[in-house]
PDB file of N, CA and C in Angstrom:
ATOM      1  N   GLU P   1      17.255 -12.229 -88.537  1.00 68.00           N
ATOM      2  CA  GLU P   1      16.490 -11.114 -88.036  1.00 68.00           C
ATOM      3  C   GLU P   1      15.152 -11.591 -87.490  1.00 68.00           C
ATOM      4  N   LEU P   2      14.436 -12.344 -88.269  1.00 86.00           N
ATOM      5  CA  LEU P   2      13.152 -12.871 -87.814  1.00 86.00           C
ATOM      6  C   LEU P   2      13.317 -14.117 -86.956  1.00 86.00           C
ATOM      7  N   CYS P   3      14.496 -14.675 -86.954  1.00 90.00           N
ATOM      8  CA  CYS P   3      14.749 -15.905 -86.211  1.00 90.00           C
ATOM      9  C   CYS P   3      14.481 -15.717 -84.717  1.00 90.00           C
ATOM     10  N   GLY P   4      14.935 -14.571 -84.170  1.00 89.00           N
ATOM     11  CA  GLY P   4      14.719 -14.299 -82.752  1.00 89.00           C
ATOM     12  C   GLY P   4      13.250 -14.154 -82.420  1.00 89.00           C
ATOM     13  N   SER P   5      12.497 -13.544 -83.315  1.00 91.00           N
ATOM     14  CA  SER P   5      11.051 -13.385 -83.113  1.00 91.00           C
ATOM     15  C   SER P   5      10.350 -14.738 -83.155  1.00 91.00           C
ATOM     16  N   LEU P   6      10.752 -15.562 -84.097  1.00 93.00           N
ATOM     17  CA  LEU P   6      10.139 -16.887 -84.210  1.00 93.00           C
ATOM     18  C   LEU P   6      10.423 -17.734 -82.971  1.00 93.00           C
ATOM     19  N   VAL P   7      11.659 -17.687 -82.511  1.00 92.00           N
ATOM     20  CA  VAL P   7      12.019 -18.456 -81.315  1.00 92.00           C
ATOM     21  C   VAL P   7      11.239 -17.940 -80.111  1.00 92.00           C
ATOM     22  N   GLY P   8      11.119 -16.623 -79.989  1.00 89.00           N
ATOM     23  CA  GLY P   8      10.375 -16.048 -78.881  1.00 89.00           C
ATOM     24  C   GLY P   8       8.911 -16.451 -78.886  1.00 89.00           C
ATOM     25  N   VAL P   9       8.294 -16.435 -80.052  1.00 92.00           N
ATOM     26  CA  VAL P   9       6.888 -16.841 -80.179  1.00 92.00           C
ATOM     27  C   VAL P   9       6.730 -18.315 -79.837  1.00 92.00           C
ATOM     28  N   LEU P  10       7.633 -19.154 -80.336  1.00 93.00           N
ATOM     29  CA  LEU P  10       7.542 -20.592 -80.044  1.00 93.00           C
ATOM     30  C   LEU P  10       7.714 -20.870 -78.553  1.00 93.00           C
ATOM     31  N   LEU P  11       8.688 -20.205 -77.929  1.00 91.00           N
ATOM     32  CA  LEU P  11       8.904 -20.414 -76.493  1.00 91.00           C
ATOM     33  C   LEU P  11       7.717 -19.905 -75.685  1.00 91.00           C
ATOM     34  N   ASN P  12       7.090 -18.829 -76.132  1.00 91.00           N
ATOM     35  CA  ASN P  12       5.926 -18.295 -75.438  1.00 91.00           C
ATOM     36  C   ASN P  12       4.755 -19.269 -75.524  1.00 91.00           C
ATOM     37  N   ILE P  13       4.657 -19.984 -76.629  1.00 93.00           N
ATOM     38  CA  ILE P  13       3.585 -20.978 -76.785  1.00 93.00           C
ATOM     39  C   ILE P  13       3.897 -22.223 -75.954  1.00 93.00           C
ATOM     40  N   ILE P  14       5.158 -22.661 -75.964  1.00 95.00           N
ATOM     41  CA  ILE P  14       5.547 -23.912 -75.300  1.00 95.00           C
ATOM     42  C   ILE P  14       5.569 -23.758 -73.773  1.00 95.00           C
ATOM     43  N   PHE P  15       6.201 -22.672 -73.277  1.00 95.00           N
ATOM     44  CA  PHE P  15       6.359 -22.495 -71.827  1.00 95.00           C
ATOM     45  C   PHE P  15       5.069 -22.010 -71.178  1.00 95.00           C
ATOM     46  N   PRO P  16       4.859 -22.423 -69.937  1.00 96.00           N
ATOM     47  CA  PRO P  16       3.716 -21.871 -69.204  1.00 96.00           C
ATOM     48  C   PRO P  16       3.978 -20.393 -68.876  1.00 96.00           C
ATOM     49  N   GLN P  17       2.917 -19.659 -68.555  1.00 94.00           N
ATOM     50  CA  GLN P  17       3.038 -18.229 -68.306  1.00 94.00           C
ATOM     51  C   GLN P  17       3.958 -17.916 -67.128  1.00 94.00           C
ATOM     52  N   TRP P  18       3.901 -18.745 -66.093  1.00 96.00           N
ATOM     53  CA  TRP P  18       4.724 -18.452 -64.913  1.00 96.00           C
ATOM     54  C   TRP P  18       6.213 -18.547 -65.245  1.00 96.00           C
ATOM     55  N   LEU P  19       6.595 -19.471 -66.134  1.00 95.00           N
ATOM     56  CA  LEU P  19       7.998 -19.613 -66.516  1.00 95.00           C
ATOM     57  C   LEU P  19       8.452 -18.435 -67.386  1.00 95.00           C
ATOM     58  N   THR P  20       7.587 -18.012 -68.298  1.00 93.00           N
ATOM     59  CA  THR P  20       7.907 -16.848 -69.119  1.00 93.00           C
ATOM     60  C   THR P  20       8.081 -15.615 -68.244  1.00 93.00           C
ATOM     61  N   LEU P  21       7.173 -15.430 -67.303  1.00 95.00           N
ATOM     62  CA  LEU P  21       7.255 -14.297 -66.384  1.00 95.00           C
ATOM     63  C   LEU P  21       8.522 -14.355 -65.538  1.00 95.00           C
ATOM     64  N   THR P  22       8.879 -15.522 -65.055  1.00 96.00           N
ATOM     65  CA  THR P  22      10.092 -15.686 -64.253  1.00 96.00           C
ATOM     66  C   THR P  22      11.335 -15.355 -65.079  1.00 96.00           C
ATOM     67  N   CYS P  23      11.380 -15.839 -66.305  1.00 93.00           N
ATOM     68  CA  CYS P  23      12.533 -15.546 -67.170  1.00 93.00           C
ATOM     69  C   CYS P  23      12.645 -14.049 -67.447  1.00 93.00           C
ATOM     70  N   LEU P  24      11.517 -13.385 -67.682  1.00 94.00           N
ATOM     71  CA  LEU P  24      11.540 -11.952 -67.928  1.00 94.00           C
ATOM     72  C   LEU P  24      11.955 -11.174 -66.673  1.00 94.00           C
ATOM     73  N   LEU P  25      11.530 -11.611 -65.505  1.00 97.00           N
ATOM     74  CA  LEU P  25      11.932 -10.961 -64.253  1.00 97.00           C
ATOM     75  C   LEU P  25      13.432 -11.123 -64.000  1.00 97.00           C
ATOM     76  N   ILE P  26      13.943 -12.312 -64.292  1.00 97.00           N
ATOM     77  CA  ILE P  26      15.388 -12.534 -64.136  1.00 97.00           C
ATOM     78  C   ILE P  26      16.160 -11.626 -65.092  1.00 97.00           C
ATOM     79  N   LEU P  27      15.699 -11.531 -66.337  1.00 96.00           N
ATOM     80  CA  LEU P  27      16.332 -10.652 -67.311  1.00 96.00           C
ATOM     81  C   LEU P  27      16.285  -9.190 -66.845  1.00 96.00           C
ATOM     82  N   LEU P  28      15.155  -8.763 -66.308  1.00 98.00           N
ATOM     83  CA  LEU P  28      15.015  -7.401 -65.790  1.00 98.00           C
ATOM     84  C   LEU P  28      15.980  -7.145 -64.641  1.00 98.00           C
ATOM     85  N   CYS P  29      16.101  -8.097 -63.723  1.00 98.00           N
ATOM     86  CA  CYS P  29      17.016  -7.938 -62.586  1.00 98.00           C
ATOM     87  C   CYS P  29      18.472  -7.843 -63.047  1.00 98.00           C
ATOM     88  N   ILE P  30      18.838  -8.681 -63.995  1.00 98.00           N
ATOM     89  CA  ILE P  30      20.217  -8.670 -64.491  1.00 98.00           C
ATOM     90  C   ILE P  30      20.529  -7.342 -65.182  1.00 98.00           C
ATOM     91  N   THR P  31      19.640  -6.872 -66.043  1.00 98.00           N
ATOM     92  CA  THR P  31      19.900  -5.616 -66.750  1.00 98.00           C
ATOM     93  C   THR P  31      19.888  -4.428 -65.788  1.00 98.00           C
ATOM     94  N   THR P  32      19.029  -4.468 -64.776  1.00 98.00           N
ATOM     95  CA  THR P  32      19.008  -3.394 -63.781  1.00 98.00           C
ATOM     96  C   THR P  32      20.317  -3.363 -63.003  1.00 98.00           C
ATOM     97  N   TYR P  33      20.811  -4.511 -62.589  1.00 98.00           N
ATOM     98  CA  TYR P  33      22.064  -4.587 -61.844  1.00 98.00           C
ATOM     99  C   TYR P  33      23.232  -4.079 -62.687  1.00 98.00           C
ATOM    100  N   ARG P  34      23.305  -4.512 -63.932  1.00 98.00           N
ATOM    101  CA  ARG P  34      24.409  -4.080 -64.801  1.00 98.00           C
ATOM    102  C   ARG P  34      24.357  -2.578 -65.054  1.00 98.00           C
ATOM    103  N   THR P  35      23.160  -2.048 -65.254  1.00 98.00           N
ATOM    104  CA  THR P  35      23.011  -0.611 -65.469  1.00 98.00           C
ATOM    105  C   THR P  35      23.421   0.164 -64.226  1.00 98.00           C
ATOM    106  N   TYR P  36      23.023  -0.314 -63.052  1.00 98.00           N
ATOM    107  CA  TYR P  36      23.388   0.346 -61.802  1.00 98.00           C
ATOM    108  C   TYR P  36      24.904   0.336 -61.608  1.00 98.00           C
ATOM    109  N   MET P  37      25.539  -0.785 -61.877  1.00 98.00           N
ATOM    110  CA  MET P  37      26.989  -0.875 -61.695  1.00 98.00           C
ATOM    111  C   MET P  37      27.731   0.052 -62.671  1.00 98.00           C
ATOM    112  N   LYS P  38      27.286   0.108 -63.915  1.00 97.00           N
ATOM    113  CA  LYS P  38      27.913   1.006 -64.883  1.00 97.00           C
ATOM    114  C   LYS P  38      27.693   2.462 -64.484  1.00 97.00           C
ATOM    115  N   GLY P  39      26.499   2.780 -64.007  1.00 97.00           N
ATOM    116  CA  GLY P  39      26.202   4.147 -63.568  1.00 97.00           C
ATOM    117  C   GLY P  39      27.035   4.541 -62.363  1.00 97.00           C
ATOM    118  N   SER P  40      27.197   3.629 -61.420  1.00 97.00           N
ATOM    119  CA  SER P  40      28.009   3.904 -60.232  1.00 97.00           C
ATOM    120  C   SER P  40      29.467   4.131 -60.606  1.00 97.00           C
ATOM    121  N   ALA P  41      29.970   3.325 -61.508  1.00 96.00           N
ATOM    122  CA  ALA P  41      31.361   3.486 -61.944  1.00 96.00           C
ATOM    123  C   ALA P  41      31.546   4.821 -62.658  1.00 96.00           C
ATOM    124  N   GLN P  42      30.592   5.183 -63.511  1.00 97.00           N
ATOM    125  CA  GLN P  42      30.675   6.458 -64.226  1.00 97.00           C
ATOM    126  C   GLN P  42      30.587   7.630 -63.252  1.00 97.00           C
ATOM    127  N   TRP P  43      29.706   7.543 -62.257  1.00 95.00           N
ATOM    128  CA  TRP P  43      29.570   8.596 -61.260  1.00 95.00           C
ATOM    129  C   TRP P  43      30.870   8.754 -60.471  1.00 95.00           C
ATOM    130  N   ALA P  44      31.473   7.651 -60.068  1.00 95.00           N
ATOM    131  CA  ALA P  44      32.731   7.719 -59.318  1.00 95.00           C
ATOM    132  C   ALA P  44      33.834   8.351 -60.176  1.00 95.00           C
ATOM    133  N   LYS P  45      33.891   7.976 -61.436  1.00 95.00           N
ATOM    134  CA  LYS P  45      34.898   8.531 -62.343  1.00 95.00           C
ATOM    135  C   LYS P  45      34.687  10.044 -62.510  1.00 95.00           C
ATOM    136  N   GLU P  46      33.452  10.473 -62.703  1.00 94.00           N
ATOM    137  CA  GLU P  46      33.167  11.894 -62.855  1.00 94.00           C
ATOM    138  C   GLU P  46      33.436  12.655 -61.566  1.00 94.00           C
ATOM    139  N   ASN P  47      33.146  12.050 -60.426  1.00 93.00           N
ATOM    140  CA  ASN P  47      33.371  12.687 -59.139  1.00 93.00           C
ATOM    141  C   ASN P  47      34.865  12.922 -58.903  1.00 93.00           C
ATOM    142  N   VAL P  48      35.699  11.955 -59.250  1.00 93.00           N
ATOM    143  CA  VAL P  48      37.152  12.111 -59.112  1.00 93.00           C
ATOM    144  C   VAL P  48      37.637  13.244 -60.019  1.00 93.00           C
ATOM    145  N   GLU P  49      37.127  13.266 -61.253  1.00 92.00           N
ATOM    146  CA  GLU P  49      37.523  14.319 -62.193  1.00 92.00           C
ATOM    147  C   GLU P  49      37.074  15.690 -61.697  1.00 92.00           C
ATOM    148  N   ARG P  50      35.866  15.769 -61.143  1.00 90.00           N
ATOM    149  CA  ARG P  50      35.349  17.028 -60.620  1.00 90.00           C
ATOM    150  C   ARG P  50      36.210  17.533 -59.465  1.00 90.00           C
ATOM    151  N   LYS P  51      36.665  16.619 -58.610  1.00 90.00           N
ATOM    152  CA  LYS P  51      37.528  17.006 -57.491  1.00 90.00           C
ATOM    153  C   LYS P  51      38.894  17.485 -57.989  1.00 90.00           C
ATOM    154  N   LYS P  52      39.424  16.833 -59.034  1.00 90.00           N
ATOM    155  CA  LYS P  52      40.703  17.259 -59.602  1.00 90.00           C
ATOM    156  C   LYS P  52      40.589  18.681 -60.153  1.00 90.00           C
ATOM    157  N   ILE P  53      39.499  18.950 -60.855  1.00 88.00           N
ATOM    158  CA  ILE P  53      39.298  20.284 -61.426  1.00 88.00           C
ATOM    159  C   ILE P  53      39.165  21.322 -60.326  1.00 88.00           C
ATOM    160  N   ALA P  54      38.419  20.999 -59.261  1.00 82.00           N
ATOM    161  CA  ALA P  54      38.247  21.937 -58.152  1.00 82.00           C
ATOM    162  C   ALA P  54      39.584  22.222 -57.476  1.00 82.00           C
ATOM    163  N   ARG P  55      40.403  21.171 -57.280  1.00 83.00           N
ATOM    164  CA  ARG P  55      41.727  21.373 -56.670  1.00 83.00           C
ATOM    165  C   ARG P  55      42.618  22.233 -57.566  1.00 83.00           C
ATOM    166  N   ARG P  56      42.564  21.996 -58.866  1.00 84.00           N
ATOM    167  CA  ARG P  56      43.367  22.776 -59.805  1.00 84.00           C
ATOM    168  C   ARG P  56      42.929  24.245 -59.801  1.00 84.00           C
ATOM    169  N   GLN P  57      41.608  24.490 -59.786  1.00 78.00           N
ATOM    170  CA  GLN P  57      41.107  25.863 -59.737  1.00 78.00           C
ATOM    171  C   GLN P  57      41.501  26.540 -58.434  1.00 78.00           C
ATOM    172  N   GLU P  58      41.436  25.793 -57.347  1.00 75.00           N
ATOM    173  CA  GLU P  58      41.802  26.334 -56.047  1.00 75.00           C
ATOM    174  C   GLU P  58      43.286  26.695 -56.012  1.00 75.00           C
ATOM    175  N   ALA P  59      44.117  25.827 -56.561  1.00 78.00           N
ATOM    176  CA  ALA P  59      45.554  26.098 -56.577  1.00 78.00           C
ATOM    177  C   ALA P  59      45.866  27.312 -57.456  1.00 78.00           C
ATOM    178  N   ASP P  60      45.198  27.405 -58.603  1.00 76.00           N
ATOM    179  CA  ASP P  60      45.397  28.558 -59.480  1.00 76.00           C
ATOM    180  C   ASP P  60      44.952  29.847 -58.803  1.00 76.00           C
ATOM    181  N   ALA P  61      43.820  29.795 -58.107  1.00 71.00           N
ATOM    182  CA  ALA P  61      43.311  30.983 -57.422  1.00 71.00           C
ATOM    183  C   ALA P  61      44.221  31.379 -56.266  1.00 71.00           C
ATOM    184  N   ALA P  62      44.729  30.381 -55.543  1.00 70.00           N
ATOM    185  CA  ALA P  62      45.634  30.669 -54.428  1.00 70.00           C
ATOM    186  C   ALA P  62      46.917  31.306 -54.945  1.00 70.00           C
ATOM    187  N   ALA P  63      47.405  30.822 -56.080  1.00 74.00           N
ATOM    188  CA  ALA P  63      48.624  31.375 -56.658  1.00 74.00           C
ATOM    189  C   ALA P  63      48.396  32.808 -57.139  1.00 74.00           C
ATOM    190  N   ALA P  64      47.181  33.099 -57.609  1.00 71.00           N
ATOM    191  CA  ALA P  64      46.874  34.438 -58.111  1.00 71.00           C
ATOM    192  C   ALA P  64      46.399  35.370 -56.993  1.00 71.00           C
ATOM    193  N   GLY P  65      46.199  34.824 -55.804  1.00 71.00           N
ATOM    194  CA  GLY P  65      45.736  35.639 -54.681  1.00 71.00           C
ATOM    195  C   GLY P  65      44.243  35.907 -54.706  1.00 71.00           C
ATOM    196  N   ASP P  66      43.474  35.126 -55.471  1.00 69.00           N
ATOM    197  CA  ASP P  66      42.030  35.318 -55.577  1.00 69.00           C
ATOM    198  C   ASP P  66      41.224  34.431 -54.633  1.00 69.00           C
ATOM    199  N   LEU P  67      41.860  33.697 -53.759  1.00 67.00           N
ATOM    200  CA  LEU P  67      41.167  32.749 -52.895  1.00 67.00           C
ATOM    201  C   LEU P  67      40.855  33.408 -51.565  1.00 67.00           C
ATOM    202  N   LYS P  68      39.581  33.375 -51.181  1.00 71.00           N
ATOM    203  CA  LYS P  68      39.159  33.914 -49.888  1.00 71.00           C
ATOM    204  C   LYS P  68      38.438  32.821 -49.112  1.00 71.00           C
ATOM    205  N   THR P  69      38.495  32.906 -47.793  1.00 72.00           N
ATOM    206  CA  THR P  69      37.765  31.982 -46.937  1.00 72.00           C
ATOM    207  C   THR P  69      36.648  32.743 -46.252  1.00 72.00           C
ATOM    208  N   VAL P  70      35.419  32.227 -46.384  1.00 73.00           N
ATOM    209  CA  VAL P  70      34.265  32.858 -45.746  1.00 73.00           C
ATOM    210  C   VAL P  70      33.602  31.851 -44.827  1.00 73.00           C
ATOM    211  N   THR P  71      32.946  32.327 -43.802  1.00 78.00           N
ATOM    212  CA  THR P  71      32.226  31.471 -42.866  1.00 78.00           C
ATOM    213  C   THR P  71      30.745  31.784 -42.982  1.00 78.00           C
ATOM    214  N   LEU P  72      29.947  30.744 -43.255  1.00 77.00           N
ATOM    215  CA  LEU P  72      28.499  30.880 -43.389  1.00 77.00           C
ATOM    216  C   LEU P  72      27.806  29.981 -42.381  1.00 77.00           C
ATOM    217  N   GLU P  73      26.506  30.166 -42.229  1.00 80.00           N
ATOM    218  CA  GLU P  73      25.731  29.345 -41.312  1.00 80.00           C
ATOM    219  C   GLU P  73      24.832  28.445 -42.139  1.00 80.00           C
ATOM    220  N   ASP P  74      24.824  27.144 -41.819  1.00 77.00           N
ATOM    221  CA  ASP P  74      23.980  26.227 -42.569  1.00 77.00           C
ATOM    222  C   ASP P  74      22.574  26.208 -41.979  1.00 77.00           C
ATOM    223  N   GLN P  75      21.710  25.331 -42.483  1.00 80.00           N
ATOM    224  CA  GLN P  75      20.308  25.276 -42.067  1.00 80.00           C
ATOM    225  C   GLN P  75      20.144  24.891 -40.609  1.00 80.00           C
ATOM    226  N   GLU P  76      21.088  24.132 -40.071  1.00 82.00           N
ATOM    227  CA  GLU P  76      20.987  23.687 -38.688  1.00 82.00           C
ATOM    228  C   GLU P  76      21.651  24.656 -37.716  1.00 82.00           C
ATOM    229  N   GLY P  77      22.139  25.773 -38.218  1.00 80.00           N
ATOM    230  CA  GLY P  77      22.746  26.773 -37.361  1.00 80.00           C
ATOM    231  C   GLY P  77      24.231  26.570 -37.114  1.00 80.00           C
ATOM    232  N   GLN P  78      24.838  25.571 -37.739  1.00 81.00           N
ATOM    233  CA  GLN P  78      26.268  25.343 -37.574  1.00 81.00           C
ATOM    234  C   GLN P  78      27.031  26.223 -38.559  1.00 81.00           C
ATOM    235  N   GLN P  79      28.197  26.649 -38.137  1.00 80.00           N
ATOM    236  CA  GLN P  79      29.014  27.461 -39.018  1.00 80.00           C
ATOM    237  C   GLN P  79      29.828  26.559 -39.939  1.00 80.00           C
ATOM    238  N   VAL P  80      29.866  26.922 -41.217  1.00 78.00           N
ATOM    239  CA  VAL P  80      30.584  26.154 -42.227  1.00 78.00           C
ATOM    240  C   VAL P  80      31.579  27.091 -42.900  1.00 78.00           C
ATOM    241  N   GLU P  81      32.804  26.631 -43.011  1.00 76.00           N
ATOM    242  CA  GLU P  81      33.848  27.422 -43.651  1.00 76.00           C
ATOM    243  C   GLU P  81      33.951  27.024 -45.115  1.00 76.00           C
ATOM    244  N   MET P  82      33.951  28.023 -46.003  1.00 72.00           N
ATOM    245  CA  MET P  82      34.029  27.760 -47.442  1.00 72.00           C
ATOM    246  C   MET P  82      35.137  28.593 -48.045  1.00 72.00           C
ATOM    247  N   GLN P  83      35.787  28.019 -49.040  1.00 69.00           N
ATOM    248  CA  GLN P  83      36.793  28.764 -49.773  1.00 69.00           C
ATOM    249  C   GLN P  83      36.154  29.221 -51.076  1.00 69.00           C
ATOM    250  N   VAL P  84      36.248  30.521 -51.355  1.00 71.00           N
ATOM    251  CA  VAL P  84      35.581  31.119 -52.503  1.00 71.00           C
ATOM    252  C   VAL P  84      36.631  31.690 -53.445  1.00 71.00           C
ATOM    253  N   ILE P  85      36.424  31.449 -54.735  1.00 67.00           N
ATOM    254  CA  ILE P  85      37.328  31.973 -55.757  1.00 67.00           C
ATOM    255  C   ILE P  85      36.660  33.182 -56.385  1.00 67.00           C
ATOM    256  N   ASN P  86      37.334  34.312 -56.387  1.00 66.00           N
ATOM    257  CA  ASN P  86      36.826  35.508 -57.060  1.00 66.00           C
ATOM    258  C   ASN P  86      37.346  35.520 -58.482  1.00 66.00           C
ATOM    259  N   GLY P  87      36.427  35.695 -59.437  1.00 53.00           N
ATOM    260  CA  GLY P  87      36.833  35.738 -60.832  1.00 53.00           C
ATOM    261  C   GLY P  87      37.007  37.173 -61.301  1.00 53.00           C
ATOM    262  N   ASP P  88      37.421  37.325 -62.544  1.00 49.00           N
ATOM    263  CA  ASP P  88      37.600  38.650 -63.130  1.00 49.00           C
ATOM    264  C   ASP P  88      36.274  39.371 -63.321  1.00 49.00           C
ATOM    265  N   ASN P  89      35.187  38.616 -63.501  1.00 41.00           N
ATOM    266  CA  ASN P  89      33.906  39.237 -63.785  1.00 41.00           C
ATOM    267  C   ASN P  89      33.085  39.489 -62.518  1.00 41.00           C
ATOM    268  N   GLN P  90      33.718  39.549 -61.384  1.00 40.00           N
ATOM    269  CA  GLN P  90      33.106  39.871 -60.090  1.00 40.00           C
ATOM    270  C   GLN P  90      32.116  38.811 -59.616  1.00 40.00           C
ATOM    271  N   LYS P  91      32.082  37.645 -60.237  1.00 41.00           N
ATOM    272  CA  LYS P  91      31.238  36.553 -59.764  1.00 41.00           C
ATOM    273  C   LYS P  91      32.088  35.634 -58.920  1.00 41.00           C
ATOM    274  N   SER P  92      31.513  35.053 -57.890  1.00 44.00           N
ATOM    275  CA  SER P  92      32.236  34.134 -57.032  1.00 44.00           C
ATOM    276  C   SER P  92      31.690  32.729 -57.219  1.00 44.00           C
ATOM    277  N   THR P  93      32.577  31.766 -57.222  1.00 46.00           N
ATOM    278  CA  THR P  93      32.165  30.369 -57.277  1.00 46.00           C
ATOM    279  C   THR P  93      32.739  29.654 -56.076  1.00 46.00           C
ATOM    280  N   ILE P  94      31.957  28.767 -55.502  1.00 46.00           N
ATOM    281  CA  ILE P  94      32.430  28.016 -54.339  1.00 46.00           C
ATOM    282  C   ILE P  94      33.306  26.890 -54.829  1.00 46.00           C
ATOM    283  N   SER P  95      34.521  26.860 -54.333  1.00 40.00           N
ATOM    284  CA  SER P  95      35.483  25.873 -54.788  1.00 40.00           C
ATOM    285  C   SER P  95      35.453  24.618 -53.936  1.00 40.00           C
ATOM    286  N   GLN P  96      35.359  24.788 -52.637  1.00 39.00           N
ATOM    287  CA  GLN P  96      35.465  23.615 -51.775  1.00 39.00           C
ATOM    288  C   GLN P  96      34.764  23.927 -50.471  1.00 39.00           C
ATOM    289  N   VAL P  97      34.022  22.969 -49.954  1.00 42.00           N
ATOM    290  CA  VAL P  97      33.396  23.135 -48.649  1.00 42.00           C
ATOM    291  C   VAL P  97      34.251  22.414 -47.632  1.00 42.00           C
ATOM    292  N   ALA P  98      34.739  23.156 -46.662  1.00 39.00           N
ATOM    293  CA  ALA P  98      35.594  22.563 -45.632  1.00 39.00           C
ATOM    294  C   ALA P  98      34.712  21.912 -44.572  1.00 39.00           C
ATOM    295  N   THR P  99      35.322  21.299 -43.617  1.00 40.00           N
ATOM    296  CA  THR P  99      34.570  20.629 -42.566  1.00 40.00           C
ATOM    297  C   THR P  99      33.867  21.650 -41.701  1.00 40.00           C
ATOM    298  N   ALA P 100      32.745  21.258 -41.143  1.00 38.00           N
ATOM    299  CA  ALA P 100      31.972  22.175 -40.292  1.00 38.00           C
ATOM    300  C   ALA P 100      32.773  22.502 -39.038  1.00 38.00           C
ATOM    301  N   MET P 101      32.723  23.765 -38.692  1.00 39.00           N
ATOM    302  CA  MET P 101      33.455  24.202 -37.505  1.00 39.00           C
ATOM    303  C   MET P 101      32.621  23.907 -36.272  1.00 39.00           C
ATOM    304  N   SER P 102      33.257  23.605 -35.146  1.00 38.00           N
ATOM    305  CA  SER P 102      32.510  23.292 -33.932  1.00 38.00           C
ATOM    306  C   SER P 102      32.056  24.541 -33.227  1.00 38.00           C
TER     307      SER P 102
END
């Protein structure tokens, strides 16, 4: 337990400051890269799952006849077609955004 602290103190005394700083920067870069890669993989996994759920909800709504298509205007004035699922409680949730219409 204290062994790591002792080694760290000894290396800090033995090595010049620039070498200690370089080693810490390398460690920071490595941990940042690994964290970014794990986060990206987790985001991709969640995104795939989110799309599966949206497709399943859309299919269920289409089978129940609750799926409607509405056309809205985005901030740039282009028309965007959206498929909306109507629930039992009169609230609508956007299921999928289709490609912008020309």
